[in-house]
């Protein structure tokens, strides 16, 4: 006997849902673009606002701190007050923050605006992804929709530097923020008509203590990781890291006893969900290190302008986009287990191909390796999002996606801190023609070297050695994660 299939799952997906998906892509593109576009704007922004070194770091980091710290909270809040309401409210906050940032007259004003954008951004990702579970009850259609969502997120991160380069070439630095405003106006105008509302009907109290403990744990931990990546593992990184980890331990223990927890730890008992979180964490670690180090390599080692360096990243952007869209069809044929293994393996091969880059050549290795890695990342990240949504009942989708998006943010921070710091350590232990070690960043050493061709070549060679070690470790971690998937997940589909 064949079991009856629920009518909403068996029914074809209405056209309205696909139009709604197109609307959901708008905030996803903006959130992902905003992370990468600011790096290009910093030199011109610094020239006009004159931030101190500490203020410059806060301009860059406050957005990511609040994004990472609030994702779990916002995912749960959307389940309760309404995902569409939270999405549109967050878009308004993001838009206001963007306008303030565009016309900021001093570093403090810009930091405050970036903080507003981080709060708004934290509502957009879990709300948009969890709305997909409501709009697409059919598993196959939902998987394809999540592929589109992932492609938009990855595409925004890749296109961000290109858009930023074009804007900065023709307009003032604030244009990289102001471009968000018309897109958000479109979202606020059409979202109420095309997006359904979904909220959980419950009398259970909201876990306010869990919110406080989660932020008290996540924010210092992320700060410590980022601080260690920039300034090395000093006392500040150690103290904030210990405080953050201590609060995270208290948070986990409290959630285990809470009657209505913010974080449903039982989700991690699912092998599929745990594998998805592990894959996103390791995948983002390797991707963050690859993107950050290759950007420095293309500009400071090969001597390219920022826009030219961004254009060399197009092959990777294309493969991530295409294979995010194709992930649903691939995993329908081979299953999630084989899909994860193949995706992680392709990302590992791509990272290891970067061992072919050098001071006097090897850009081909970057383009080929990053394109192959993009195949793996596109499939893996679509699978992660699909598993996060499909592993829980629709009423818990916001909470589950909050956890998965937090793992992406933590993976990004860990990649920059751990693998970035490893590359920096290898670089600084290199030696110049006179046997001296390098002190500071590659750009600082090159600036001090002046016309000393021997010192310049030695510094660049030492940096390339650091990149080789970092991407080698990243590739190795991806292989280990693929082995974990092969052992943990069953062979059946």
XYZ file of C-alpha atoms in Angstrom:
493
model
C 0.000 0.000 0.000
C 1.306 3.494 -0.837
C 0.957 6.075 1.927
C -1.185 9.105 1.173
C 0.810 12.210 0.355
C -0.426 15.463 1.977
C -2.228 17.613 -0.556
C -0.009 20.684 -0.032
C 3.131 18.623 -0.677
C 1.766 16.846 -3.744
C 0.240 19.974 -5.308
C 2.232 21.923 -7.916
C 3.894 25.103 -6.671
C 1.851 28.186 -7.648
C 3.457 30.870 -9.805
C 2.933 33.402 -7.010
C 5.477 31.520 -4.871
C 8.176 31.892 -7.531
C 7.443 35.626 -7.827
C 7.719 35.803 -4.042
C 11.074 34.014 -4.223
C 12.329 36.688 -6.632
C 11.381 39.309 -4.028
C 13.213 37.365 -1.296
C 16.403 37.483 -3.347
C 16.626 41.266 -2.942
C 17.590 41.365 0.761
C 19.809 38.284 0.385
C 21.827 39.984 -2.362
C 22.229 43.151 -0.292
C 23.354 41.407 2.904
C 25.975 39.351 1.072
C 27.173 42.297 -1.046
C 27.549 44.549 1.979
C 30.213 42.315 3.527
C 32.541 42.456 0.521
C 31.863 45.903 -0.936
C 33.185 47.829 2.080
C 36.737 46.504 1.671
C 37.064 48.461 -1.598
C 35.582 51.619 -0.099
C 37.840 51.720 2.983
C 40.825 53.600 1.431
C 38.649 56.460 0.120
C 36.454 56.415 3.219
C 39.569 56.643 5.422
C 40.820 59.618 3.417
C 37.596 61.574 4.041
C 36.623 60.544 7.610
C 40.122 59.974 9.080
C 39.186 57.139 11.467
C 41.764 55.867 13.940
C 43.034 52.305 13.551
C 40.558 51.075 16.174
C 37.672 52.991 14.586
C 38.525 51.552 11.169
C 38.331 48.027 12.603
C 34.940 48.763 14.169
C 33.665 50.180 10.878
C 34.584 46.880 9.234
C 33.566 44.505 12.041
C 30.512 45.857 13.903
C 28.205 44.718 11.096
C 29.488 41.126 11.220
C 29.479 41.042 15.037
C 25.810 41.948 15.335
C 24.876 39.772 12.364
C 26.476 36.710 13.981
C 25.200 37.512 17.470
C 21.560 38.051 16.523
C 20.858 35.381 13.874
C 19.612 32.718 16.309
C 17.535 35.281 18.217
C 15.977 36.736 15.069
C 15.213 33.288 13.668
C 13.200 32.473 16.791
C 11.588 35.916 16.912
C 10.374 35.562 13.322
C 8.708 32.249 14.171
C 6.717 34.033 16.880
C 5.847 37.526 15.600
C 5.692 36.636 11.925
C 8.447 36.023 9.401
C 7.168 38.528 6.838
C 6.719 41.195 9.518
C 10.268 40.665 10.776
C 11.664 40.626 7.229
C 10.020 43.911 6.244
C 10.822 45.553 9.575
C 14.442 44.450 9.291
C 14.607 45.747 5.719
C 13.442 49.163 6.923
C 16.134 49.194 9.644
C 18.751 48.081 7.101
C 17.654 50.851 4.715
C 17.797 53.564 7.387
C 21.245 52.371 8.418
C 22.397 52.439 4.790
C 21.300 56.047 4.278
C 22.964 57.181 7.527
C 26.152 55.341 6.531
C 26.180 56.958 3.080
C 26.079 60.480 4.551
C 28.136 59.845 7.715
C 30.278 62.852 8.669
C 32.550 61.141 11.197
C 33.675 57.593 12.168
C 31.324 57.374 15.175
C 28.295 58.082 12.996
C 29.411 55.481 10.476
C 29.992 52.845 13.181
C 26.488 53.471 14.566
C 25.011 53.194 11.058
C 26.864 49.930 10.436
C 25.491 48.625 13.745
C 21.947 49.420 12.581
C 22.669 47.607 9.320
C 23.900 44.573 11.273
C 20.705 44.453 13.335
C 18.588 44.741 10.195
C 20.705 42.213 8.314
C 20.287 39.650 11.099
C 16.529 39.630 10.437
C 16.794 39.259 6.663
C 18.638 35.959 6.263
C 16.677 33.641 8.620
C 13.359 35.293 7.725
C 13.865 34.899 3.981
C 15.087 31.306 4.204
C 12.386 30.177 6.635
C 9.680 31.806 4.488
C 10.764 29.435 1.709
C 9.646 26.485 3.853
C 6.169 28.055 4.003
C 5.982 29.014 0.332
C 7.350 25.703 -1.008
C 5.941 22.704 0.928
C 6.843 20.390 -1.974
C 10.352 19.045 -1.122
C 11.641 19.103 -4.699
C 10.408 22.644 -5.346
C 11.742 23.759 -1.960
C 15.190 22.346 -2.747
C 15.257 24.240 -6.053
C 14.124 27.438 -4.309
C 16.867 27.075 -1.715
C 19.339 26.603 -4.558
C 18.219 29.956 -5.965
C 18.518 31.520 -2.480
C 22.064 30.175 -2.080
C 23.025 31.303 -5.573
C 21.806 34.822 -4.768
C 23.782 34.890 -1.532
C 26.967 33.604 -3.142
C 26.454 35.779 -6.207
C 26.070 38.891 -4.067
C 29.364 38.230 -2.278
C 31.132 37.752 -5.616
C 29.489 40.694 -7.395
C 29.935 43.061 -4.440
C 33.550 44.038 -5.216
C 32.724 44.553 -8.905
C 29.716 46.763 -8.144
C 31.769 48.603 -5.547
C 34.618 49.164 -7.994
C 32.279 50.635 -10.611
C 30.531 52.902 -8.083
C 33.784 54.158 -6.572
C 35.127 54.910 -10.036
C 32.229 57.304 -10.754
C 30.790 58.417 -7.384
C 31.776 59.203 -3.787
C 32.423 56.478 -1.215
C 28.917 56.701 0.284
C 27.411 55.384 -2.948
C 28.307 51.809 -1.936
C 25.764 52.160 0.903
C 23.169 54.300 -0.865
C 22.719 51.684 -3.613
C 20.872 49.575 -1.005
C 18.033 52.072 -0.603
C 16.104 51.719 -3.908
C 16.327 47.910 -3.710
C 14.828 47.927 -0.215
C 12.069 50.318 -1.318
C 11.034 47.743 -3.947
C 11.036 44.999 -1.286
C 8.884 47.054 1.095
C 6.463 47.984 -1.708
C 5.789 44.517 -3.154
C 6.679 42.234 -0.231
C 3.329 42.570 1.582
C 1.489 41.410 -1.577
C 3.695 38.503 -2.678
C 5.052 37.086 0.597
C 2.823 35.048 2.944
C 2.822 35.647 6.681
C 3.693 32.772 8.976
C 3.923 32.717 12.746
C 3.764 30.070 15.436
C 0.678 30.080 17.650
C 2.033 29.520 21.146
C 1.584 30.776 24.697
C 5.130 29.741 25.645
C 7.251 32.639 26.939
C 10.099 33.916 24.790
C 13.501 32.796 26.096
C 14.877 36.238 27.037
C 17.588 34.737 29.267
C 18.706 32.590 26.357
C 18.925 35.675 24.124
C 21.131 37.495 26.635
C 23.380 34.470 27.219
C 23.725 33.724 23.510
C 24.818 37.275 22.710
C 27.101 37.357 25.765
C 28.764 34.243 24.371
C 28.776 34.850 20.619
C 29.823 38.522 20.532
C 33.003 38.226 22.673
C 33.950 34.973 20.936
C 33.654 36.475 17.463
C 35.466 39.621 18.640
C 38.332 37.550 20.053
C 38.659 35.595 16.829
C 38.685 38.726 14.657
C 41.050 40.569 17.017
C 43.471 37.639 16.971
C 43.343 37.622 13.165
C 44.370 41.309 13.002
C 46.666 41.809 16.008
C 47.696 38.258 16.863
C 46.769 36.176 19.931
C 47.380 38.879 22.571
C 45.941 39.342 26.066
C 42.795 41.110 24.802
C 41.987 38.200 22.467
C 42.636 35.704 25.267
C 40.441 37.439 27.855
C 37.508 38.131 25.515
C 37.776 34.625 24.099
C 37.659 33.021 27.547
C 34.693 35.212 28.554
C 32.849 34.345 25.336
C 33.443 30.595 25.620
C 32.431 30.643 29.300
C 29.106 32.316 28.444
C 28.546 29.868 25.584
C 28.981 26.957 28.015
C 26.506 28.587 30.427
C 24.141 29.199 27.492
C 24.225 25.544 26.383
C 23.637 24.271 29.926
C 20.764 26.702 30.444
C 19.148 25.704 27.139
C 19.328 22.027 28.126
C 17.161 22.780 31.181
C 14.882 25.491 29.753
C 11.241 24.554 29.192
C 11.040 26.671 26.020
C 14.643 27.050 24.812
C 15.885 29.591 22.289
C 18.205 26.942 20.828
C 16.693 23.502 20.295
C 19.739 21.330 21.000
C 17.814 18.212 19.986
C 18.318 19.335 16.374
C 21.996 18.436 16.686
C 21.039 14.838 17.514
C 19.975 14.496 13.887
C 22.960 13.223 11.909
C 21.795 15.101 8.818
C 21.491 18.397 10.672
C 24.821 17.945 12.502
C 26.587 17.115 9.216
C 25.045 20.182 7.598
C 26.269 22.473 10.412
C 29.755 20.910 10.315
C 29.915 21.281 6.537
C 28.903 24.946 6.652
C 31.443 25.674 9.392
C 34.376 23.968 7.616
C 33.245 25.149 4.177
C 33.069 28.803 5.240
C 36.420 28.553 7.069
C 38.160 27.446 3.890
C 36.219 29.843 1.644
C 36.907 32.873 3.860
C 40.641 32.134 3.918
C 40.748 31.480 0.165
C 38.887 34.702 -0.667
C 40.815 36.922 1.748
C 44.307 35.619 0.954
C 43.782 35.434 -2.803
C 42.555 39.055 -2.798
C 45.828 40.154 -1.193
C 47.791 37.887 -3.551
C 46.202 39.332 -6.684
C 46.699 42.935 -5.573
C 49.923 42.981 -3.543
C 51.840 40.123 -5.187
C 50.736 40.338 -8.829
C 50.197 44.125 -8.691
C 46.595 44.291 -9.942
C 44.066 47.027 -9.171
C 41.107 46.063 -6.896
C 38.595 45.987 -9.766
C 40.921 43.857 -11.926
C 41.387 41.459 -9.007
C 37.614 41.270 -8.536
C 37.102 40.451 -12.223
C 39.428 37.450 -11.890
C 36.951 36.086 -9.351
C 34.153 35.868 -11.933
C 34.810 32.178 -12.815
C 34.281 31.212 -9.184
C 31.163 33.385 -8.949
C 29.744 31.685 -12.043
C 30.384 28.133 -10.795
C 28.958 28.883 -7.348
C 25.856 30.402 -8.938
C 25.300 27.639 -11.489
C 25.887 24.731 -9.119
C 23.791 26.282 -6.358
C 20.916 26.185 -8.831
C 21.832 22.637 -9.925
C 22.291 21.249 -6.412
C 18.676 20.091 -6.079
C 18.794 18.030 -9.300
C 22.188 16.561 -8.394
C 21.134 15.447 -4.924
C 17.803 14.092 -6.221
C 19.850 11.671 -8.318
C 22.669 10.751 -5.921
C 21.284 11.538 -2.450
C 22.422 13.940 0.286
C 25.296 11.716 1.458
C 26.949 11.460 -1.956
C 26.116 15.108 -2.665
C 27.900 16.304 0.478
C 30.924 14.063 -0.137
C 31.282 15.153 -3.773
C 30.802 18.840 -2.913
C 33.327 18.838 -0.078
C 35.753 16.876 -2.269
C 35.461 19.395 -5.135
C 36.013 22.302 -2.724
C 39.086 20.510 -1.353
C 40.537 19.951 -4.845
C 39.950 23.605 -5.698
C 41.755 24.779 -2.565
C 44.704 22.452 -3.185
C 45.061 23.692 -6.767
C 46.014 27.078 -5.311
C 49.305 25.465 -4.346
C 50.197 26.279 -7.958
C 50.221 30.068 -7.469
C 53.586 31.818 -7.320
C 55.274 35.209 -7.290
C 56.029 35.265 -11.008
C 53.063 33.293 -12.312
C 50.270 30.938 -11.394
C 47.217 33.159 -11.755
C 45.846 30.299 -13.875
C 46.014 28.102 -10.725
C 43.926 30.635 -8.824
C 41.303 30.916 -11.557
C 41.049 27.152 -12.132
C 41.212 26.248 -8.441
C 38.682 28.850 -7.335
C 36.290 27.828 -10.136
C 36.448 24.142 -9.108
C 36.080 25.106 -5.440
C 33.018 27.135 -6.455
C 31.385 23.956 -7.768
C 31.782 22.339 -4.359
C 30.749 25.374 -2.344
C 27.656 25.941 -4.484
C 26.381 22.396 -3.961
C 27.418 22.141 -0.296
C 25.883 25.425 0.851
C 22.600 24.696 -0.951
C 22.506 21.300 0.755
C 23.193 22.884 4.146
C 20.290 25.312 3.773
C 17.957 22.589 2.462
C 18.778 20.238 5.350
C 18.366 23.051 7.897
C 14.859 23.811 6.608
C 13.697 20.243 5.939
C 14.971 18.724 9.222
C 12.390 20.542 11.336
C 8.634 21.188 11.289
C 7.639 24.407 9.473
C 6.977 26.186 12.776
C 10.653 25.736 13.783
C 12.188 26.683 10.429
C 13.256 30.134 11.637
C 15.114 28.698 14.616
C 16.840 26.059 12.484
C 17.918 28.523 9.811
C 19.189 30.866 12.532
C 21.520 28.090 13.704
C 22.722 27.284 10.177
C 23.344 30.949 9.301
C 25.236 31.427 12.583
C 27.494 28.516 11.643
C 28.241 30.289 8.337
C 29.172 33.500 10.179
C 31.312 31.688 12.754
C 33.005 29.715 9.974
C 33.817 32.968 8.197
C 35.317 34.460 11.378
C 37.293 31.297 12.186
C 38.647 31.088 8.636
C 39.969 34.652 8.754
C 41.352 34.235 12.275
C 42.833 30.744 12.246
C 43.835 30.173 8.618
C 44.561 33.875 8.081
C 46.724 33.961 11.199
C 48.512 30.794 10.041
C 49.358 32.429 6.699
C 50.537 35.562 8.535
C 52.742 33.504 10.854
C 54.423 31.737 7.922
C 54.934 35.096 6.187
C 56.503 36.751 9.232
C 58.880 33.832 9.748
C 60.197 34.276 6.225
C 63.499 36.045 5.716
C 64.744 38.808 3.425
C 68.060 38.903 1.535
C 69.900 39.969 4.712
C 68.315 37.252 6.855
C 65.850 39.588 8.601
C 62.312 38.430 9.425
C 59.302 40.358 8.123
C 57.429 42.525 10.608
C 53.858 43.643 9.897
C 51.616 42.978 6.919
C 52.767 42.376 3.352
C 51.663 45.879 2.292
C 53.599 47.449 5.170
C 56.740 45.518 4.285
C 56.433 46.394 0.570
C 55.927 50.061 1.408
C 59.019 50.107 3.636
C 61.077 48.193 1.056
C 60.784 50.950 -1.551
C 62.993 50.160 -4.560
C 64.765 47.187 -2.919
C 63.802 44.559 -5.517
C 65.387 41.697 -3.569
C 63.437 42.489 -0.401
C 60.200 42.968 -2.356
C 60.576 39.577 -4.078
C 61.470 37.816 -0.818
C 58.440 39.329 0.970
C 56.100 38.301 -1.810
C 57.560 34.792 -1.899
C 57.121 34.448 1.863
C 53.499 35.568 1.602
C 52.848 33.013 -1.139
C 54.327 30.338 1.166
C 51.798 31.392 3.807
C 48.947 31.138 1.304
C 50.105 27.641 0.331
C 50.053 26.475 3.959
C 46.635 28.038 4.674
C 44.843 26.665 1.597
C 46.558 23.298 2.152
C 45.141 23.130 5.686
C 41.751 24.328 4.402
C 41.745 21.599 1.755
C 42.710 19.013 4.371
C 39.848 20.060 6.668
C 37.398 19.698 3.768
C 38.682 16.164 3.084
C 38.278 15.270 6.783
C 34.712 16.622 6.757
C 33.939 14.517 3.670
C 35.188 11.437 5.532
C 32.976 12.328 8.512
C 29.970 12.559 6.202
C 30.802 9.170 4.670
C 30.976 7.574 8.133
C 28.021 9.334 9.785
C 25.333 9.431 7.119
C 23.669 6.188 5.965
C 24.149 4.972 2.400
C 20.446 5.033 1.560
C 19.009 8.233 0.075
